[in-house]
Amino acid sequence: MAQNKLPNLAAVVHGVDDFRVEQIPMPKPLDHEVLLQMDCVGICGSDVHYVSHGGFGDYKLKEPLVLGHEGSGVVVGVGSAVTNLKVGDRVAIEPAIGCGRCRQCKAGRYNLCPDGIYCATTAQGNLCNYYTHAADCCFKLPPNVTMEEGALLEPLAVAVHCCRRAGVRLGNTVLVLGAGPIGLVTLMVAKAMGAARTCVIDLMESKLEVAKTLGADATLAVSGHESEEDIVKRIHLLLGGAPDISIECTGAEACVRLGILSTVAGGVLMLVGIGTIDQRIPITTALVHEIDIRTAFRYANCYPAALALVANGTIDARKLITHHYDLRESVAAFETSRYGLDGAIKVMIHCQPRNKNNPQRKF
């Protein structure tokens, strides 16, 4: 196994608004793991919630936690049982690891594993210089895929999973509620899967401008002061009717309500965003219109598809990146992401010099 004498710096949250870059011990890979020199890590909303609120949903900060789960890196060491990777391989990291033994894992739904390990929630994250991970959950990047794109496979996998579970197919009309990073990648995947017409709604016009560049057929800026009835009418006008599928990417109660009220009778509402546990929603409206309310939690078996979409040029995920920071600048990077400074959408943190491990583009 390769030996490294460089310090292992990491971005660690200790409590609400207590976020630091500090040195942590150098990890050693187990037999089935690889040691990675991290290249870049994207900031996710869940990472930000650890800093701003001490966690999200059912996940609460209990001890100092290295953040980061949208990552890519270079293999610098391999465990004795690893045969699928070698030193020098560039990889994207799928942060979800199931136990492999429970009912859910055996059914292929390892995202629901009760004993699963997930970076920066039930285990330490990868926003650091060196990190160990199960080799089976590391995906070798083709020569034409950049390290930044490798890190973006994580949110892209979320979109693949939710569009699959929603049943997006050729000819569908799709409403996306929320134009944050997940809403935008969901738009891109829905288009790639054959959605005929899409509409994205958000409070911020600047985010909707990005949605337009990514292929949204229509956008709608809402102020938060209009009646639900008026917003629904505007959505239907923009789409030429009620959407077949609505995908809620914010977790906000108001958006969940709009999803139910907007969707065509017999259609699908897909819940992706994580909000407050208890919400007031018009469930009887969903019942009498036979709207299927489905949920998507992270992803399972989606990384190969996400990688293919990027590698063959179907999706240019790099368009989501608005800001770049060095690992030592992580505190400033999180401020930018947290407050949406300078039109921030996806903030990328580089653990090595940018483009050090990037190949020449082939498309």
mmCIF file of C-alpha atoms in Angstrom:
data_model
loop_
_atom_site.group_PDB
_atom_site.id
_atom_site.type_symbol
_atom_site.label_atom_id
_atom_site.label_comp_id
_atom_site.label_asym_id
_atom_site.label_seq_id
_atom_site.Cartn_x
_atom_site.Cartn_y
_atom_site.Cartn_z
ATOM 1 C CA MET A 1 0.000 0.000 0.000
ATOM 2 C CA ALA A 2 1.201 3.487 -0.848
ATOM 3 C CA GLN A 3 2.525 5.540 2.050
ATOM 4 C CA ASN A 4 1.827 9.269 2.377
ATOM 5 C CA LYS A 5 3.496 11.733 4.708
ATOM 6 C CA LEU A 6 1.382 14.754 3.854
ATOM 7 C CA PRO A 7 -1.028 16.031 6.545
ATOM 8 C CA ASN A 8 -4.650 14.995 6.247
ATOM 9 C CA LEU A 9 -6.673 18.194 6.415
ATOM 10 C CA ALA A 10 -10.440 17.934 6.758
ATOM 11 C CA ALA A 11 -13.494 20.206 7.005
ATOM 12 C CA VAL A 12 -15.102 19.299 10.343
ATOM 13 C CA VAL A 13 -18.344 20.523 11.926
ATOM 14 C CA HIS A 14 -18.292 20.551 15.740
ATOM 15 C CA GLY A 15 -21.647 22.211 16.357
ATOM 16 C CA VAL A 16 -24.042 24.815 15.008
ATOM 17 C CA ASP A 17 -21.930 27.522 13.336
ATOM 18 C CA ASP A 18 -18.774 25.788 14.581
ATOM 19 C CA PHE A 19 -17.066 24.621 11.399
ATOM 20 C CA ARG A 20 -13.291 24.289 11.022
ATOM 21 C CA VAL A 21 -10.538 23.029 8.767
ATOM 22 C CA GLU A 22 -8.232 20.897 10.889
ATOM 23 C CA GLN A 23 -5.883 17.958 10.722
ATOM 24 C CA ILE A 24 -7.238 14.448 11.286
ATOM 25 C CA PRO A 25 -5.441 11.081 11.450
ATOM 26 C CA MET A 26 -4.351 9.384 8.241
ATOM 27 C CA PRO A 27 -6.781 6.503 7.511
ATOM 28 C CA LYS A 28 -5.733 2.965 6.627
ATOM 29 C CA PRO A 29 -7.833 0.881 4.237
ATOM 30 C CA LEU A 30 -9.331 -2.425 5.326
ATOM 31 C CA ASP A 31 -8.968 -5.471 3.070
ATOM 32 C CA HIS A 32 -11.983 -4.518 0.927
ATOM 33 C CA GLU A 33 -11.244 -0.782 0.834
ATOM 34 C CA VAL A 34 -9.122 1.654 -1.125
ATOM 35 C CA LEU A 35 -7.225 4.669 0.146
ATOM 36 C CA LEU A 36 -8.137 7.734 -1.892
ATOM 37 C CA GLN A 37 -6.411 11.050 -2.284
ATOM 38 C CA MET A 38 -9.496 13.203 -2.629
ATOM 39 C CA ASP A 39 -9.646 15.530 -5.617
ATOM 40 C CA CYS A 40 -12.869 17.515 -5.315
ATOM 41 C CA VAL A 41 -16.044 17.504 -3.233
ATOM 42 C CA GLY A 42 -19.313 19.305 -3.911
ATOM 43 C CA ILE A 43 -21.286 20.971 -1.138
ATOM 44 C CA CYS A 44 -24.791 19.562 -0.612
ATOM 45 C CA GLY A 45 -27.682 21.169 1.228
ATOM 46 C CA SER A 46 -27.511 18.451 3.874
ATOM 47 C CA ASP A 47 -23.874 19.412 4.577
ATOM 48 C CA VAL A 48 -24.946 23.020 5.037
ATOM 49 C CA HIS A 49 -27.726 21.976 7.434
ATOM 50 C CA TYR A 50 -25.179 20.379 9.757
ATOM 51 C CA VAL A 51 -23.444 23.734 10.044
ATOM 52 C CA SER A 52 -26.595 25.861 10.236
ATOM 53 C CA HIS A 53 -28.920 23.581 12.253
ATOM 54 C CA GLY A 54 -26.839 20.719 13.620
ATOM 55 C CA GLY A 55 -28.365 18.180 11.235
ATOM 56 C CA PHE A 56 -31.406 17.533 9.079
ATOM 57 C CA GLY A 57 -34.462 15.290 9.341
ATOM 58 C CA ASP A 58 -33.671 12.377 11.626
ATOM 59 C CA TYR A 59 -29.903 12.944 11.362
ATOM 60 C CA LYS A 60 -28.510 14.983 14.232
ATOM 61 C CA LEU A 61 -24.909 15.864 14.977
ATOM 62 C CA LYS A 62 -23.661 13.767 17.901
ATOM 63 C CA GLU A 63 -19.908 14.237 17.584
ATOM 64 C CA PRO A 64 -17.459 16.156 15.379
ATOM 65 C CA LEU A 65 -18.160 15.152 11.786
ATOM 66 C CA VAL A 66 -16.122 15.449 8.604
ATOM 67 C CA LEU A 67 -18.569 16.748 6.021
ATOM 68 C CA GLY A 68 -18.793 15.949 2.313
ATOM 69 C CA HIS A 69 -20.311 13.084 0.333
ATOM 70 C CA GLU A 70 -20.228 14.312 -3.282
ATOM 71 C CA GLY A 71 -16.669 13.304 -4.053
ATOM 72 C CA SER A 72 -14.079 12.003 -6.471
ATOM 73 C CA GLY A 73 -10.490 10.982 -5.901
ATOM 74 C CA VAL A 74 -7.450 9.030 -7.022
ATOM 75 C CA VAL A 75 -6.591 5.601 -5.647
ATOM 76 C CA VAL A 76 -3.259 5.728 -3.782
ATOM 77 C CA GLY A 77 -3.560 2.466 -1.857
ATOM 78 C CA VAL A 78 -5.572 -0.765 -2.042
ATOM 79 C CA GLY A 79 -6.609 -3.349 0.537
ATOM 80 C CA SER A 80 -5.472 -6.951 0.187
ATOM 81 C CA ALA A 81 -8.841 -8.178 -1.158
ATOM 82 C CA VAL A 82 -9.351 -5.434 -3.773
ATOM 83 C CA THR A 83 -9.186 -6.623 -7.372
ATOM 84 C CA ASN A 84 -11.321 -4.117 -9.302
ATOM 85 C CA LEU A 85 -9.138 -1.036 -8.759
ATOM 86 C CA LYS A 86 -5.455 -0.185 -8.760
ATOM 87 C CA VAL A 87 -3.239 2.688 -7.686
ATOM 88 C CA GLY A 88 -3.680 5.616 -10.054
ATOM 89 C CA ASP A 89 -7.328 4.962 -10.949
ATOM 90 C CA ARG A 90 -9.573 8.018 -10.903
ATOM 91 C CA VAL A 91 -12.903 7.221 -9.268
ATOM 92 C CA ALA A 92 -16.269 8.644 -8.285
ATOM 93 C CA ILE A 93 -17.403 7.694 -4.811
ATOM 94 C CA GLU A 94 -20.882 6.340 -4.160
ATOM 95 C CA PRO A 95 -21.270 7.278 -0.483
ATOM 96 C CA ALA A 96 -23.946 4.697 0.384
ATOM 97 C CA ILE A 97 -22.760 1.283 1.607
ATOM 98 C CA GLY A 98 -25.330 -1.336 2.593
ATOM 99 C CA CYS A 99 -24.641 -4.224 4.944
ATOM 100 C CA GLY A 100 -25.298 -6.734 2.140
ATOM 101 C CA ARG A 101 -27.158 -9.111 4.453
ATOM 102 C CA CYS A 102 -30.490 -7.530 5.373
ATOM 103 C CA ARG A 103 -33.804 -7.874 3.566
ATOM 104 C CA GLN A 104 -33.440 -4.506 1.830
ATOM 105 C CA CYS A 105 -29.891 -5.115 0.615
ATOM 106 C CA LYS A 106 -30.811 -8.537 -0.747
ATOM 107 C CA ALA A 107 -33.664 -6.899 -2.658
ATOM 108 C CA GLY A 108 -31.224 -4.406 -4.174
ATOM 109 C CA ARG A 109 -32.541 -1.487 -2.110
ATOM 110 C CA TYR A 110 -29.419 -0.856 -0.082
ATOM 111 C CA ASN A 111 -30.375 2.803 0.308
ATOM 112 C CA LEU A 112 -32.945 1.559 2.842
ATOM 113 C CA CYS A 113 -30.509 -0.644 4.782
ATOM 114 C CA PRO A 114 -31.077 -0.051 8.529
ATOM 115 C CA ASP A 115 -27.385 -0.679 9.208
ATOM 116 C CA GLY A 116 -26.064 1.111 6.132
ATOM 117 C CA ILE A 117 -23.129 3.474 6.169
ATOM 118 C CA TYR A 118 -23.431 6.871 4.519
ATOM 119 C CA CYS A 119 -20.723 9.501 4.282
ATOM 120 C CA ALA A 120 -21.240 12.577 6.444
ATOM 121 C CA THR A 121 -24.348 11.206 8.176
ATOM 122 C CA THR A 122 -23.822 7.789 9.766
ATOM 123 C CA ALA A 123 -20.078 7.870 9.035
ATOM 124 C CA GLN A 124 -17.356 10.438 8.494
ATOM 125 C CA GLY A 125 -17.439 12.324 5.203
ATOM 126 C CA ASN A 126 -14.830 12.767 2.496
ATOM 127 C CA LEU A 127 -14.093 16.503 2.487
ATOM 128 C CA CYS A 128 -10.470 15.852 3.362
ATOM 129 C CA ASN A 129 -7.137 15.042 1.735
ATOM 130 C CA TYR A 130 -7.202 11.285 2.339
ATOM 131 C CA TYR A 131 -10.189 8.993 2.768
ATOM 132 C CA THR A 132 -10.909 5.251 2.736
ATOM 133 C CA HIS A 133 -13.954 3.716 1.083
ATOM 134 C CA ALA A 134 -15.303 0.336 0.004
ATOM 135 C CA ALA A 135 -13.785 -0.497 -3.381
ATOM 136 C CA ASP A 136 -17.103 -1.865 -4.658
ATOM 137 C CA CYS A 137 -18.635 1.588 -4.186
ATOM 138 C CA CYS A 138 -15.959 3.385 -6.196
ATOM 139 C CA PHE A 139 -16.610 3.801 -9.920
ATOM 140 C CA LYS A 140 -13.670 4.180 -12.272
ATOM 141 C CA LEU A 141 -13.994 7.267 -14.430
ATOM 142 C CA PRO A 142 -13.570 6.986 -18.210
ATOM 143 C CA PRO A 143 -10.780 9.087 -19.743
ATOM 144 C CA ASN A 144 -13.181 11.793 -20.963
ATOM 145 C CA VAL A 145 -14.856 12.428 -17.584
ATOM 146 C CA THR A 146 -13.420 15.080 -15.292
ATOM 147 C CA MET A 147 -12.988 14.814 -11.550
ATOM 148 C CA GLU A 148 -15.597 17.531 -11.053
ATOM 149 C CA GLU A 149 -18.085 15.495 -13.064
ATOM 150 C CA GLY A 150 -17.182 12.482 -10.942
ATOM 151 C CA ALA A 151 -18.165 14.417 -7.821
ATOM 152 C CA LEU A 152 -21.406 15.519 -9.496
ATOM 153 C CA LEU A 153 -22.477 11.909 -10.061
ATOM 154 C CA GLU A 154 -23.876 11.892 -6.513
ATOM 155 C CA PRO A 155 -26.621 14.503 -7.040
ATOM 156 C CA LEU A 156 -27.103 13.153 -10.556
ATOM 157 C CA ALA A 157 -27.759 9.688 -9.087
ATOM 158 C CA VAL A 158 -30.437 11.228 -6.860
ATOM 159 C CA ALA A 159 -32.155 12.538 -9.992
ATOM 160 C CA VAL A 160 -31.859 9.213 -11.818
ATOM 161 C CA HIS A 161 -33.394 7.415 -8.846
ATOM 162 C CA CYS A 162 -36.339 9.793 -8.438
ATOM 163 C CA CYS A 163 -37.103 9.915 -12.177
ATOM 164 C CA ARG A 164 -37.047 6.109 -12.328
ATOM 165 C CA ARG A 165 -39.374 5.800 -9.344
ATOM 166 C CA ALA A 166 -41.657 8.493 -10.752
ATOM 167 C CA GLY A 167 -41.866 6.568 -14.025
ATOM 168 C CA VAL A 168 -40.721 9.409 -16.295
ATOM 169 C CA ARG A 169 -40.969 8.290 -19.899
ATOM 170 C CA LEU A 170 -41.345 9.545 -23.454
ATOM 171 C CA GLY A 171 -43.990 12.214 -23.861
ATOM 172 C CA ASN A 172 -44.569 13.044 -20.185
ATOM 173 C CA THR A 173 -45.127 16.571 -18.943
ATOM 174 C CA VAL A 174 -43.090 17.128 -15.787
ATOM 175 C CA LEU A 175 -43.259 19.845 -13.136
ATOM 176 C CA VAL A 176 -40.133 20.357 -11.014
ATOM 177 C CA LEU A 177 -40.679 22.250 -7.777
ATOM 178 C CA GLY A 178 -37.446 23.950 -6.742
ATOM 179 C CA ALA A 179 -34.481 25.088 -8.839
ATOM 180 C CA GLY A 180 -31.700 24.212 -6.450
ATOM 181 C CA PRO A 181 -29.012 21.684 -7.449
ATOM 182 C CA ILE A 182 -31.327 18.657 -7.056
ATOM 183 C CA GLY A 183 -34.166 20.349 -8.918
ATOM 184 C CA LEU A 184 -31.834 21.281 -11.769
ATOM 185 C CA VAL A 185 -30.282 17.823 -12.162
ATOM 186 C CA THR A 186 -33.791 16.341 -11.976
ATOM 187 C CA LEU A 187 -34.788 18.607 -14.857
ATOM 188 C CA MET A 188 -31.786 17.394 -16.882
ATOM 189 C CA VAL A 189 -32.481 13.717 -16.213
ATOM 190 C CA ALA A 190 -36.209 14.056 -16.914
ATOM 191 C CA LYS A 191 -35.379 15.585 -20.281
ATOM 192 C CA ALA A 192 -32.873 12.814 -20.972
ATOM 193 C CA MET A 193 -35.520 10.200 -20.145
ATOM 194 C CA GLY A 194 -37.955 11.618 -22.674
ATOM 195 C CA ALA A 195 -40.054 14.271 -20.928
ATOM 196 C CA ALA A 196 -41.787 16.219 -23.692
ATOM 197 C CA ARG A 197 -42.401 19.408 -21.743
ATOM 198 C CA THR A 198 -41.031 20.583 -18.426
ATOM 199 C CA CYS A 199 -41.723 23.478 -16.083
ATOM 200 C CA VAL A 200 -39.553 24.527 -13.138
ATOM 201 C CA ILE A 201 -40.807 26.819 -10.381
ATOM 202 C CA ASP A 202 -38.821 28.650 -7.724
ATOM 203 C CA LEU A 203 -38.767 31.823 -5.659
ATOM 204 C CA MET A 204 -35.546 33.076 -7.264
ATOM 205 C CA GLU A 205 -35.517 34.297 -10.850
ATOM 206 C CA SER A 206 -31.728 33.845 -11.054
ATOM 207 C CA LYS A 207 -32.059 30.102 -10.496
ATOM 208 C CA LEU A 208 -34.807 29.877 -13.074
ATOM 209 C CA GLU A 209 -32.514 31.545 -15.605
ATOM 210 C CA VAL A 210 -30.119 28.646 -15.061
ATOM 211 C CA ALA A 211 -33.002 26.202 -15.508
ATOM 212 C CA LYS A 212 -33.701 27.751 -18.900
ATOM 213 C CA THR A 213 -30.103 27.191 -20.005
ATOM 214 C CA LEU A 214 -30.428 23.544 -18.943
ATOM 215 C CA GLY A 215 -33.469 22.915 -21.114
ATOM 216 C CA ALA A 216 -36.543 23.886 -19.107
ATOM 217 C CA ASP A 217 -39.408 24.500 -21.507
ATOM 218 C CA ALA A 218 -41.078 26.869 -19.051
ATOM 219 C CA THR A 219 -40.269 28.487 -15.729
ATOM 220 C CA LEU A 220 -42.380 30.210 -13.115
ATOM 221 C CA ALA A 221 -41.149 32.602 -10.440
ATOM 222 C CA VAL A 222 -43.478 32.702 -7.443
ATOM 223 C CA SER A 223 -43.424 35.367 -4.763
ATOM 224 C CA GLY A 224 -44.958 33.409 -1.931
ATOM 225 C CA HIS A 225 -47.884 35.809 -1.800
ATOM 226 C CA GLU A 226 -50.077 34.396 -4.577
ATOM 227 C CA SER A 227 -52.919 32.041 -3.821
ATOM 228 C CA GLU A 228 -52.398 28.346 -4.482
ATOM 229 C CA GLU A 229 -55.252 28.436 -6.975
ATOM 230 C CA ASP A 230 -53.577 31.171 -9.023
ATOM 231 C CA ILE A 231 -50.225 29.413 -9.049
ATOM 232 C CA VAL A 232 -51.813 26.149 -10.159
ATOM 233 C CA LYS A 233 -53.585 27.942 -13.013
ATOM 234 C CA ARG A 234 -50.303 29.496 -14.149
ATOM 235 C CA ILE A 235 -48.547 26.126 -14.050
ATOM 236 C CA HIS A 236 -51.266 24.519 -16.154
ATOM 237 C CA LEU A 237 -51.137 27.377 -18.635
ATOM 238 C CA LEU A 238 -47.365 27.047 -19.038
ATOM 239 C CA LEU A 239 -47.498 23.274 -19.479
ATOM 240 C CA GLY A 240 -50.622 23.203 -21.624
ATOM 241 C CA GLY A 241 -52.443 21.254 -18.931
ATOM 242 C CA ALA A 242 -51.840 19.533 -15.617
ATOM 243 C CA PRO A 243 -48.461 17.746 -15.383
ATOM 244 C CA ASP A 244 -48.349 13.962 -15.553
ATOM 245 C CA ILE A 245 -45.598 13.971 -12.934
ATOM 246 C CA SER A 246 -44.617 16.544 -10.322
ATOM 247 C CA ILE A 247 -41.243 16.190 -8.594
ATOM 248 C CA GLU A 248 -40.884 18.093 -5.322
ATOM 249 C CA CYS A 249 -37.225 18.957 -4.618
ATOM 250 C CA THR A 250 -37.407 21.437 -1.724
ATOM 251 C CA GLY A 251 -39.101 19.687 1.194
ATOM 252 C CA ALA A 252 -41.146 22.849 1.814
ATOM 253 C CA GLU A 253 -44.755 22.284 2.840
ATOM 254 C CA ALA A 254 -45.998 24.884 0.348
ATOM 255 C CA CYS A 255 -44.323 23.021 -2.512
ATOM 256 C CA VAL A 256 -45.683 19.638 -1.430
ATOM 257 C CA ARG A 257 -49.155 21.162 -1.406
ATOM 258 C CA LEU A 258 -48.640 22.667 -4.869
ATOM 259 C CA GLY A 259 -47.457 19.297 -6.131
ATOM 260 C CA ILE A 260 -50.714 17.639 -5.085
ATOM 261 C CA LEU A 261 -52.914 20.466 -6.336
ATOM 262 C CA SER A 262 -51.152 20.772 -9.702
ATOM 263 C CA THR A 263 -50.786 17.138 -10.761
ATOM 264 C CA VAL A 264 -53.244 15.575 -13.197
ATOM 265 C CA ALA A 265 -55.770 13.092 -11.805
ATOM 266 C CA GLY A 266 -54.151 9.671 -11.921
ATOM 267 C CA GLY A 267 -50.690 11.254 -12.029
ATOM 268 C CA VAL A 268 -47.641 10.983 -9.788
ATOM 269 C CA LEU A 269 -46.205 13.251 -7.110
ATOM 270 C CA MET A 270 -42.595 12.344 -6.312
ATOM 271 C CA LEU A 271 -41.193 13.617 -2.996
ATOM 272 C CA VAL A 272 -37.422 14.116 -2.996
ATOM 273 C CA GLY A 273 -36.741 17.146 -0.799
ATOM 274 C CA ILE A 274 -36.439 16.564 2.948
ATOM 275 C CA GLY A 275 -38.370 19.087 5.030
ATOM 276 C CA THR A 276 -40.005 19.169 8.434
ATOM 277 C CA ILE A 277 -41.317 15.837 9.679
ATOM 278 C CA ASP A 278 -44.929 16.957 10.193
ATOM 279 C CA GLN A 279 -46.673 18.880 7.397
ATOM 280 C CA ARG A 280 -50.249 19.926 6.568
ATOM 281 C CA ILE A 281 -51.034 18.649 3.084
ATOM 282 C CA PRO A 282 -54.328 18.120 1.183
ATOM 283 C CA ILE A 283 -54.215 14.346 1.371
ATOM 284 C CA THR A 284 -57.918 13.921 0.560
ATOM 285 C CA THR A 285 -57.407 15.847 -2.670
ATOM 286 C CA ALA A 286 -54.686 13.367 -3.579
ATOM 287 C CA LEU A 287 -57.022 10.485 -2.679
ATOM 288 C CA VAL A 288 -60.021 11.554 -4.743
ATOM 289 C CA HIS A 289 -57.777 12.294 -7.732
ATOM 290 C CA GLU A 290 -55.868 9.020 -7.329
ATOM 291 C CA ILE A 291 -52.548 10.835 -7.313
ATOM 292 C CA ASP A 292 -49.762 8.407 -6.478
ATOM 293 C CA ILE A 293 -47.530 9.962 -3.819
ATOM 294 C CA ARG A 294 -44.148 8.314 -4.112
ATOM 295 C CA THR A 295 -40.887 8.963 -2.330
ATOM 296 C CA ALA A 296 -37.230 8.669 -3.233
ATOM 297 C CA PHE A 297 -34.458 8.417 -0.656
ATOM 298 C CA ARG A 298 -30.972 8.911 -2.049
ATOM 299 C CA TYR A 299 -30.444 6.220 -4.721
ATOM 300 C CA ALA A 300 -29.689 2.570 -5.353
ATOM 301 C CA ASN A 301 -28.029 1.066 -8.428
ATOM 302 C CA CYS A 302 -28.007 4.461 -10.161
ATOM 303 C CA TYR A 303 -24.325 5.365 -10.426
ATOM 304 C CA PRO A 304 -23.711 3.400 -13.661
ATOM 305 C CA ALA A 305 -26.582 5.223 -15.382
ATOM 306 C CA ALA A 306 -25.489 8.605 -14.029
ATOM 307 C CA LEU A 307 -21.932 7.984 -15.208
ATOM 308 C CA ALA A 308 -23.155 6.919 -18.654
ATOM 309 C CA LEU A 309 -25.218 10.107 -19.037
ATOM 310 C CA VAL A 310 -22.112 12.190 -18.392
ATOM 311 C CA ALA A 311 -19.618 10.042 -20.297
ATOM 312 C CA ASN A 312 -21.663 9.976 -23.512
ATOM 313 C CA GLY A 313 -22.353 13.710 -23.403
ATOM 314 C CA THR A 314 -26.106 13.470 -22.837
ATOM 315 C CA ILE A 315 -25.797 15.663 -19.732
ATOM 316 C CA ASP A 316 -23.215 18.373 -19.110
ATOM 317 C CA ALA A 317 -23.293 18.470 -15.340
ATOM 318 C CA ARG A 318 -20.476 21.024 -15.217
ATOM 319 C CA LYS A 319 -23.021 23.749 -15.979
ATOM 320 C CA LEU A 320 -24.227 23.446 -12.383
ATOM 321 C CA ILE A 321 -20.894 24.538 -10.883
ATOM 322 C CA THR A 322 -20.801 28.240 -10.060
ATOM 323 C CA HIS A 323 -17.949 28.494 -7.538
ATOM 324 C CA HIS A 324 -14.590 26.869 -6.812
ATOM 325 C CA TYR A 325 -12.666 26.875 -3.526
ATOM 326 C CA ASP A 326 -9.562 25.229 -2.083
ATOM 327 C CA LEU A 327 -9.975 22.820 0.845
ATOM 328 C CA ARG A 328 -8.385 25.368 3.176
ATOM 329 C CA GLU A 329 -11.121 27.805 2.138
ATOM 330 C CA SER A 330 -13.963 25.478 3.148
ATOM 331 C CA VAL A 331 -15.454 27.865 5.700
ATOM 332 C CA ALA A 332 -15.841 30.544 3.022
ATOM 333 C CA ALA A 333 -17.152 27.938 0.562
ATOM 334 C CA PHE A 334 -19.900 26.921 2.990
ATOM 335 C CA GLU A 335 -20.848 30.560 3.561
ATOM 336 C CA THR A 336 -21.243 30.983 -0.191
ATOM 337 C CA SER A 337 -23.405 27.875 -0.465
ATOM 338 C CA ARG A 338 -25.429 28.568 2.681
ATOM 339 C CA TYR A 339 -26.454 32.081 1.713
ATOM 340 C CA GLY A 340 -26.491 31.645 -2.063
ATOM 341 C CA LEU A 341 -23.869 34.358 -2.487
ATOM 342 C CA ASP A 342 -23.100 35.550 -6.009
ATOM 343 C CA GLY A 343 -25.758 33.296 -7.514
ATOM 344 C CA ALA A 344 -24.270 30.122 -6.010
ATOM 345 C CA ILE A 345 -25.786 26.827 -7.150
ATOM 346 C CA LYS A 346 -23.154 24.126 -6.847
ATOM 347 C CA VAL A 347 -20.009 25.023 -4.928
ATOM 348 C CA MET A 348 -17.027 22.760 -5.562
ATOM 349 C CA ILE A 349 -14.158 22.358 -3.106
ATOM 350 C CA HIS A 350 -10.810 21.175 -4.472
ATOM 351 C CA CYS A 351 -8.616 19.039 -2.250
ATOM 352 C CA GLN A 352 -5.857 19.094 -4.876
ATOM 353 C CA PRO A 353 -4.932 21.759 -7.432
ATOM 354 C CA ARG A 354 -7.830 22.147 -9.850
ATOM 355 C CA ASN A 355 -7.499 20.104 -13.063
ATOM 356 C CA LYS A 356 -4.464 18.209 -11.732
ATOM 357 C CA ASN A 357 -6.143 14.873 -12.477
ATOM 358 C CA ASN A 358 -8.371 15.915 -15.357
ATOM 359 C CA PRO A 359 -7.974 14.418 -18.842
ATOM 360 C CA GLN A 360 -8.508 16.124 -22.166
ATOM 361 C CA ARG A 361 -12.168 16.323 -23.140
ATOM 362 C CA LYS A 362 -13.216 14.079 -26.033
ATOM 363 C CA PHE A 363 -16.596 15.653 -26.821
#
